[in-house]
mmCIF file of C-alpha atoms and ligand atoms in Angstrom:
data_model
loop_
_atom_site.group_PDB
_atom_site.id
_atom_site.type_symbol
_atom_site.label_atom_id
_atom_site.label_comp_id
_atom_site.label_asym_id
_atom_site.label_seq_id
_atom_site.Cartn_x
_atom_site.Cartn_y
_atom_site.Cartn_z
ATOM 1 C CA UNK A 1 200.945 140.645 -66.549
ATOM 2 C CA UNK A 2 202.609 143.984 -67.216
ATOM 3 C CA UNK A 3 206.250 144.325 -68.138
ATOM 4 C CA UNK A 4 208.397 144.179 -64.962
ATOM 5 C CA UNK A 5 210.291 147.348 -64.134
ATOM 6 C CA UNK A 6 213.348 145.288 -63.145
ATOM 7 C CA UNK A 7 214.192 141.944 -64.617
ATOM 8 C CA UNK A 8 216.940 139.915 -62.984
ATOM 9 C CA UNK A 9 218.005 137.137 -65.292
ATOM 10 C CA UNK A 10 219.921 134.292 -63.671
ATOM 11 C CA UNK A 11 222.570 136.221 -61.722
ATOM 12 C CA UNK A 12 225.230 134.517 -59.631
ATOM 13 C CA UNK A 13 227.948 135.623 -57.236
ATOM 14 C CA UNK A 14 230.686 133.551 -55.674
ATOM 15 C CA UNK A 15 233.008 134.615 -52.844
ATOM 16 C CA UNK A 16 235.963 132.231 -52.843
ATOM 17 C CA UNK A 17 234.403 128.811 -52.446
ATOM 18 C CA UNK A 18 231.054 130.200 -51.319
ATOM 19 C CA UNK A 19 228.299 130.407 -53.948
ATOM 20 C CA UNK A 20 226.444 133.295 -52.265
ATOM 21 C CA UNK A 21 223.941 133.755 -55.102
ATOM 22 C CA UNK A 22 223.211 130.929 -57.501
ATOM 23 C CA UNK A 23 221.344 131.714 -60.730
ATOM 24 C CA UNK A 24 218.707 133.955 -59.224
ATOM 25 C CA UNK A 25 215.979 135.352 -61.468
ATOM 26 C CA UNK A 26 213.473 137.878 -60.149
ATOM 27 C CA UNK A 27 210.913 140.084 -61.868
ATOM 28 C CA UNK A 28 209.995 143.190 -59.904
ATOM 29 C CA UNK A 29 206.509 144.163 -61.081
ATOM 30 C CA UNK A 30 205.997 147.871 -61.708
ATOM 31 C CA UNK A 31 204.292 149.515 -58.741
ATOM 32 C CA UNK A 32 204.743 146.540 -56.418
ATOM 33 C CA UNK A 33 206.340 146.147 -53.019
ATOM 34 C CA UNK A 34 208.109 142.871 -53.616
ATOM 35 C CA UNK A 35 209.332 141.126 -50.461
ATOM 36 C CA UNK A 36 212.710 139.379 -50.436
ATOM 37 C CA UNK A 37 213.008 137.057 -47.474
ATOM 38 C CA UNK A 38 215.178 134.161 -46.396
ATOM 39 C CA UNK A 39 217.299 133.115 -43.435
ATOM 40 C CA UNK A 40 220.562 134.845 -42.543
ATOM 41 C CA UNK A 41 223.283 134.315 -45.110
ATOM 42 C CA UNK A 42 220.878 133.213 -47.849
ATOM 43 C CA UNK A 43 222.164 135.870 -50.275
ATOM 44 C CA UNK A 44 219.570 138.686 -50.037
ATOM 45 C CA UNK A 45 222.050 141.517 -49.473
ATOM 46 C CA UNK A 46 224.324 140.177 -52.203
ATOM 47 C CA UNK A 47 221.387 140.312 -54.634
ATOM 48 C CA UNK A 48 220.718 143.922 -53.584
ATOM 49 C CA UNK A 49 224.418 144.745 -53.968
ATOM 50 C CA UNK A 50 224.285 143.521 -57.550
ATOM 51 C CA UNK A 51 221.064 145.436 -58.259
ATOM 52 C CA UNK A 52 222.519 148.676 -56.907
ATOM 53 C CA UNK A 53 225.875 148.275 -58.646
ATOM 54 C CA UNK A 54 228.066 147.650 -55.593
ATOM 55 C CA UNK A 55 228.897 144.188 -56.909
ATOM 56 C CA UNK A 56 229.232 142.870 -60.435
ATOM 57 C CA UNK A 57 227.480 139.536 -61.023
ATOM 58 C CA UNK A 58 229.734 136.680 -62.141
ATOM 59 C CA UNK A 59 227.065 135.769 -64.647
ATOM 60 C CA UNK A 60 223.550 136.763 -65.651
ATOM 61 C CA UNK A 61 222.024 140.121 -66.616
ATOM 62 C CA UNK A 62 219.931 142.807 -64.930
ATOM 63 C CA UNK A 63 217.499 144.978 -66.888
ATOM 64 C CA UNK A 64 215.769 148.213 -65.901
ATOM 65 C CA UNK A 65 212.782 148.419 -68.206
ATOM 66 C CA UNK A 66 214.581 147.477 -71.427
ATOM 67 C CA UNK A 67 217.982 148.828 -70.494
ATOM 68 C CA UNK A 68 220.755 146.388 -69.600
ATOM 69 C CA UNK A 69 222.164 147.843 -66.354
ATOM 70 C CA UNK A 70 224.461 144.934 -65.444
ATOM 71 C CA UNK A 71 227.705 146.236 -63.963
ATOM 72 C CA UNK A 72 226.770 149.932 -63.972
ATOM 73 C CA UNK A 73 228.153 151.987 -61.080
ATOM 74 C CA UNK A 74 225.993 152.854 -58.074
ATOM 75 C CA UNK A 75 226.067 156.559 -58.989
ATOM 76 C CA UNK A 76 224.941 155.987 -62.570
ATOM 77 C CA UNK A 77 222.192 153.676 -61.297
ATOM 78 C CA UNK A 78 220.950 156.377 -58.925
ATOM 79 C CA UNK A 79 220.768 158.751 -61.889
ATOM 80 C CA UNK A 80 218.805 156.086 -63.800
ATOM 81 C CA UNK A 81 216.398 155.726 -60.879
ATOM 82 C CA UNK A 82 217.614 152.655 -58.990
ATOM 83 C CA UNK A 83 218.217 153.776 -55.408
ATOM 84 C CA UNK A 84 219.480 151.672 -52.566
ATOM 85 C CA UNK A 85 218.890 152.508 -48.928
ATOM 86 C CA UNK A 86 221.955 151.858 -46.855
ATOM 87 C CA UNK A 87 222.134 151.638 -43.146
ATOM 88 C CA UNK A 88 222.781 155.339 -42.506
ATOM 89 C CA UNK A 89 225.991 155.624 -44.467
ATOM 90 C CA UNK A 90 224.676 158.458 -46.581
ATOM 91 C CA UNK A 91 223.667 160.847 -43.783
ATOM 92 C CA UNK A 92 226.146 163.690 -43.253
ATOM 93 C CA UNK A 93 226.371 163.919 -39.466
ATOM 94 C CA UNK A 94 227.725 167.484 -39.350
ATOM 95 C CA UNK A 95 224.894 168.882 -41.439
ATOM 96 C CA UNK A 96 221.390 169.572 -40.236
ATOM 97 C CA UNK A 97 218.600 167.205 -41.223
ATOM 98 C CA UNK A 98 217.130 169.716 -43.664
ATOM 99 C CA UNK A 99 220.556 170.405 -45.224
ATOM 100 C CA UNK A 100 221.024 166.682 -45.769
ATOM 101 C CA UNK A 101 217.839 166.673 -47.823
ATOM 102 C CA UNK A 102 218.885 169.782 -49.744
ATOM 103 C CA UNK A 103 222.288 168.278 -50.600
ATOM 104 C CA UNK A 104 220.636 165.060 -51.782
ATOM 105 C CA UNK A 105 218.224 167.073 -53.946
ATOM 106 C CA UNK A 106 221.051 169.116 -55.453
ATOM 107 C CA UNK A 107 222.995 165.971 -56.262
ATOM 108 C CA UNK A 108 219.940 164.702 -58.106
ATOM 109 C CA UNK A 109 219.775 167.904 -60.146
ATOM 110 C CA UNK A 110 216.805 169.658 -58.507
ATOM 111 C CA UNK A 111 216.505 173.445 -58.946
ATOM 112 C CA UNK A 112 216.787 175.484 -55.747
ATOM 113 C CA UNK A 113 213.096 176.248 -55.257
ATOM 114 C CA UNK A 114 211.878 172.765 -55.991
ATOM 115 C CA UNK A 115 214.614 171.399 -53.776
ATOM 116 C CA UNK A 116 213.434 173.499 -50.806
ATOM 117 C CA UNK A 117 209.794 172.679 -51.430
ATOM 118 C CA UNK A 118 210.435 168.950 -51.562
ATOM 119 C CA UNK A 119 212.701 169.013 -48.512
ATOM 120 C CA UNK A 120 210.000 170.819 -46.481
ATOM 121 C CA UNK A 121 207.377 168.366 -47.624
ATOM 122 C CA UNK A 122 209.497 165.327 -46.760
ATOM 123 C CA UNK A 123 210.457 166.729 -43.344
ATOM 124 C CA UNK A 124 206.731 166.939 -42.536
ATOM 125 C CA UNK A 125 205.864 163.594 -44.052
ATOM 126 C CA UNK A 126 208.619 161.915 -42.030
ATOM 127 C CA UNK A 127 207.675 163.762 -38.809
ATOM 128 C CA UNK A 128 211.131 165.326 -38.488
ATOM 129 C CA UNK A 129 209.989 168.961 -38.125
ATOM 130 C CA UNK A 130 211.161 169.262 -34.518
ATOM 131 C CA UNK A 131 214.688 168.096 -35.374
ATOM 132 C CA UNK A 132 215.137 169.580 -38.826
ATOM 133 C CA UNK A 133 217.768 172.147 -37.777
ATOM 134 C CA UNK A 134 219.749 169.793 -35.541
ATOM 135 C CA UNK A 135 222.950 168.234 -36.833
ATOM 136 C CA UNK A 136 222.128 164.772 -38.120
ATOM 137 C CA UNK A 137 224.586 163.434 -35.503
ATOM 138 C CA UNK A 138 222.033 164.374 -32.840
ATOM 139 C CA UNK A 139 219.219 162.366 -34.407
ATOM 140 C CA UNK A 140 218.282 158.948 -33.030
ATOM 141 C CA UNK A 141 219.011 155.875 -35.143
ATOM 142 C CA UNK A 142 215.401 155.729 -36.293
ATOM 143 C CA UNK A 143 215.298 159.422 -37.133
ATOM 144 C CA UNK A 144 218.503 159.057 -39.178
ATOM 145 C CA UNK A 145 216.903 156.239 -41.045
ATOM 146 C CA UNK A 146 213.810 158.322 -41.757
ATOM 147 C CA UNK A 147 216.112 161.090 -42.946
ATOM 148 C CA UNK A 148 217.810 158.662 -45.283
ATOM 149 C CA UNK A 149 214.412 157.671 -46.659
ATOM 150 C CA UNK A 150 213.814 161.351 -47.332
ATOM 151 C CA UNK A 151 217.163 161.708 -49.104
ATOM 152 C CA UNK A 152 216.325 158.798 -51.386
ATOM 153 C CA UNK A 153 212.948 160.350 -52.206
ATOM 154 C CA UNK A 154 213.994 163.921 -52.981
ATOM 155 C CA UNK A 155 213.508 162.663 -56.521
ATOM 156 C CA UNK A 156 211.368 159.521 -56.298
ATOM 157 C CA UNK A 157 213.408 156.656 -57.787
ATOM 158 C CA UNK A 158 211.985 154.211 -60.301
ATOM 159 C CA UNK A 159 212.818 151.442 -57.845
ATOM 160 C CA UNK A 160 213.728 151.772 -54.167
ATOM 161 C CA UNK A 161 215.809 148.913 -52.781
ATOM 162 C CA UNK A 162 215.404 148.581 -49.014
ATOM 163 C CA UNK A 163 217.654 146.282 -46.988
ATOM 164 C CA UNK A 164 216.258 145.638 -43.506
ATOM 165 C CA UNK A 165 214.976 149.211 -43.070
ATOM 166 C CA UNK A 166 213.065 148.333 -39.898
ATOM 167 C CA UNK A 167 215.937 146.665 -38.062
ATOM 168 C CA UNK A 168 216.636 148.311 -34.692
ATOM 169 C CA UNK A 169 214.140 151.115 -35.313
ATOM 170 C CA UNK A 170 211.827 152.299 -32.533
ATOM 171 C CA UNK A 171 208.236 151.017 -33.062
ATOM 172 C CA UNK A 172 206.832 154.536 -33.441
ATOM 173 C CA UNK A 173 209.281 155.320 -36.225
ATOM 174 C CA UNK A 174 208.791 151.882 -37.698
ATOM 175 C CA UNK A 175 205.144 152.866 -38.024
ATOM 176 C CA UNK A 176 206.076 156.162 -39.709
ATOM 177 C CA UNK A 177 208.352 154.276 -42.072
ATOM 178 C CA UNK A 178 205.816 151.642 -43.039
ATOM 179 C CA UNK A 179 203.171 154.352 -43.525
ATOM 180 C CA UNK A 180 205.605 156.231 -45.780
ATOM 181 C CA UNK A 181 206.164 153.065 -47.860
ATOM 182 C CA UNK A 182 202.395 152.442 -48.078
ATOM 183 C CA UNK A 183 201.633 156.021 -49.128
ATOM 184 C CA UNK A 184 204.310 155.963 -51.800
ATOM 185 C CA UNK A 185 203.131 152.568 -52.995
ATOM 186 C CA UNK A 186 199.611 154.013 -53.362
ATOM 187 C CA UNK A 187 201.124 156.596 -55.691
ATOM 188 C CA UNK A 188 202.773 153.916 -57.825
ATOM 189 C CA UNK A 189 206.253 153.685 -56.301
ATOM 190 C CA UNK A 190 208.044 150.350 -56.804
ATOM 191 C CA UNK A 191 209.991 148.778 -53.910
ATOM 192 C CA UNK A 192 212.089 145.727 -53.249
ATOM 193 C CA UNK A 193 211.949 145.130 -49.511
ATOM 194 C CA UNK A 194 214.343 142.849 -47.649
ATOM 195 C CA UNK A 195 213.168 142.242 -44.109
ATOM 196 C CA UNK A 196 213.252 139.678 -41.338
ATOM 197 C CA UNK A 197 210.095 141.114 -39.895
ATOM 198 C CA UNK A 198 207.423 138.690 -41.111
ATOM 199 C CA UNK A 199 204.423 140.673 -39.833
ATOM 200 C CA UNK A 200 205.695 143.700 -41.785
ATOM 201 C CA UNK A 201 206.387 141.634 -44.914
ATOM 202 C CA UNK A 202 202.858 140.203 -44.656
ATOM 203 C CA UNK A 203 201.397 143.643 -44.214
ATOM 204 C CA UNK A 204 203.294 145.417 -46.984
ATOM 205 C CA UNK A 205 204.106 142.841 -49.649
ATOM 206 C CA UNK A 206 201.487 141.140 -51.740
ATOM 207 C CA UNK A 207 204.177 139.071 -53.445
ATOM 208 C CA UNK A 208 207.426 137.718 -52.054
ATOM 209 C CA UNK A 209 210.478 135.767 -53.069
ATOM 210 C CA UNK A 210 212.242 133.502 -50.585
ATOM 211 C CA UNK A 211 215.925 132.612 -50.864
ATOM 212 C CA UNK A 212 217.898 129.899 -49.142
ATOM 213 C CA UNK A 213 221.590 129.116 -49.636
ATOM 214 C CA UNK A 214 221.818 131.417 -52.649
ATOM 215 C CA UNK A 215 218.822 130.016 -54.488
ATOM 216 C CA UNK A 216 215.200 131.018 -54.815
ATOM 217 C CA UNK A 217 213.091 128.385 -53.116
ATOM 218 C CA UNK A 218 209.666 130.033 -53.394
ATOM 219 C CA UNK A 219 207.960 132.984 -54.992
ATOM 220 C CA UNK A 220 204.380 134.114 -55.334
ATOM 221 C CA UNK A 221 201.711 135.476 -52.995
ATOM 222 C CA UNK A 222 203.365 136.240 -49.656
ATOM 223 C CA UNK A 223 200.987 134.130 -47.604
ATOM 224 C CA UNK A 224 201.524 131.131 -49.894
ATOM 225 C CA UNK A 225 205.299 131.602 -49.767
ATOM 226 C CA UNK A 226 205.277 131.754 -45.960
ATOM 227 C CA UNK A 227 203.154 128.610 -45.774
ATOM 228 C CA UNK A 228 205.411 126.543 -48.019
ATOM 229 C CA UNK A 229 207.105 123.626 -46.277
ATOM 230 C CA UNK A 230 210.486 124.430 -47.910
ATOM 231 C CA UNK A 231 210.337 127.978 -46.559
ATOM 232 C CA UNK A 232 209.404 126.942 -43.025
ATOM 233 C CA UNK A 233 212.157 124.353 -43.116
ATOM 234 C CA UNK A 234 214.740 126.875 -44.356
ATOM 235 C CA UNK A 235 213.985 129.150 -41.406
ATOM 236 C CA UNK A 236 213.943 126.354 -38.867
ATOM 237 C CA UNK A 237 217.065 124.705 -40.243
ATOM 238 C CA UNK A 238 219.276 127.778 -40.500
ATOM 239 C CA UNK A 239 220.845 129.894 -37.772
ATOM 240 C CA UNK A 240 217.873 132.227 -37.763
ATOM 241 C CA UNK A 241 217.687 135.322 -35.599
HETATM 242 N N1 ADP B 1 231.866 140.676 -49.406
HETATM 243 C C1 ADP B 1 231.785 139.383 -49.098
HETATM 244 N N2 ADP B 1 232.869 138.591 -49.081
HETATM 245 C C2 ADP B 1 232.788 137.284 -48.764
HETATM 246 N N3 ADP B 1 231.627 136.648 -48.479
HETATM 247 C C3 ADP B 1 230.505 137.382 -48.488
HETATM 248 C C4 ADP B 1 230.517 138.780 -48.781
HETATM 249 N N4 ADP B 1 229.235 139.241 -48.724
HETATM 250 C C5 ADP B 1 228.480 138.184 -48.387
HETATM 251 N N5 ADP B 1 229.220 137.071 -48.244
HETATM 252 C C6 ADP B 1 228.725 135.713 -47.937
HETATM 253 O O1 ADP B 1 227.701 135.446 -48.873
HETATM 254 C C7 ADP B 1 226.607 134.754 -48.267
HETATM 255 C C8 ADP B 1 225.334 135.568 -48.435
HETATM 256 O O2 ADP B 1 225.423 136.731 -47.636
HETATM 257 P P1 ADP B 1 224.339 137.884 -47.657
HETATM 258 O O3 ADP B 1 224.034 138.217 -49.064
HETATM 259 O O4 ADP B 1 224.839 138.976 -46.790
HETATM 260 O O5 ADP B 1 223.077 137.169 -46.998
HETATM 261 P P2 ADP B 1 221.763 137.775 -46.312
HETATM 262 O O6 ADP B 1 221.680 139.223 -46.664
HETATM 263 O O7 ADP B 1 220.650 136.947 -46.855
HETATM 264 O O8 ADP B 1 221.926 137.561 -44.829
HETATM 265 C C9 ADP B 1 227.007 134.534 -46.823
HETATM 266 O O9 ADP B 1 227.578 133.255 -46.726
HETATM 267 C C10 ADP B 1 228.051 135.607 -46.579
HETATM 268 O O10 ADP B 1 228.961 135.216 -45.597
HETATM 269 MG MG1 MG B 2 221.550 140.915 -45.447
#
């Protein structure tokens, strides 16, 4: 097995009396789309928050390639190539779609010409040509999400962390989004994908990790993980959606 691009070594996070994440270790293989599943409240977002620097683990370490990135700020992690997709918080609503991409490219240090070229390419790839000059405020929820994908990929990150990217997105745009992920994966992009949508996890992720109550209860081939009795029980037992 090749060296993982991200190595999570026994991280934990407690909120008051609630052990949200309990000694979780995950290897994200280079070039994979690793699924992270588990019932509501199992700790998936908290793991992502620690990976993207929003939260500091109480214990454990996180490595990007061989670099210890535990506790680094979200902005320094973006510069290092660990990018988190939020639920639309990064879209500037008073700027046009294309300007949002240009701003994101500038922030990542792209030169003007390359910035324009990449923005044009991503607008096409994400089927946003017809709305590219509209203020982002006028875009639908799904279009905003596609735009945010584009912003994250102005400079392709080493690892893209996606938290429920398909939630509340129109099926047509969901299709565009999953095609975008597949195309990028073909070109070697690494993803960690949190989703409740099992058909999409099955389709996109060869390997998955399942959490329950802060702990990893299964990992391996997605179909084996989904078939495991502990996993089925976790979903049936919890307050699932
Ligand atoms: N900022 C926070 N403060 C207090 N409790 C939190 C916070 N974030 C998450 N939690 C708690 O941690 C647990 C895991 O939450 P979360 O990581 O959001 O789960 P998931 O993403 O799997 O639904 C839940 O019990 C949740 O209520
Ligand atoms: Mg969550």
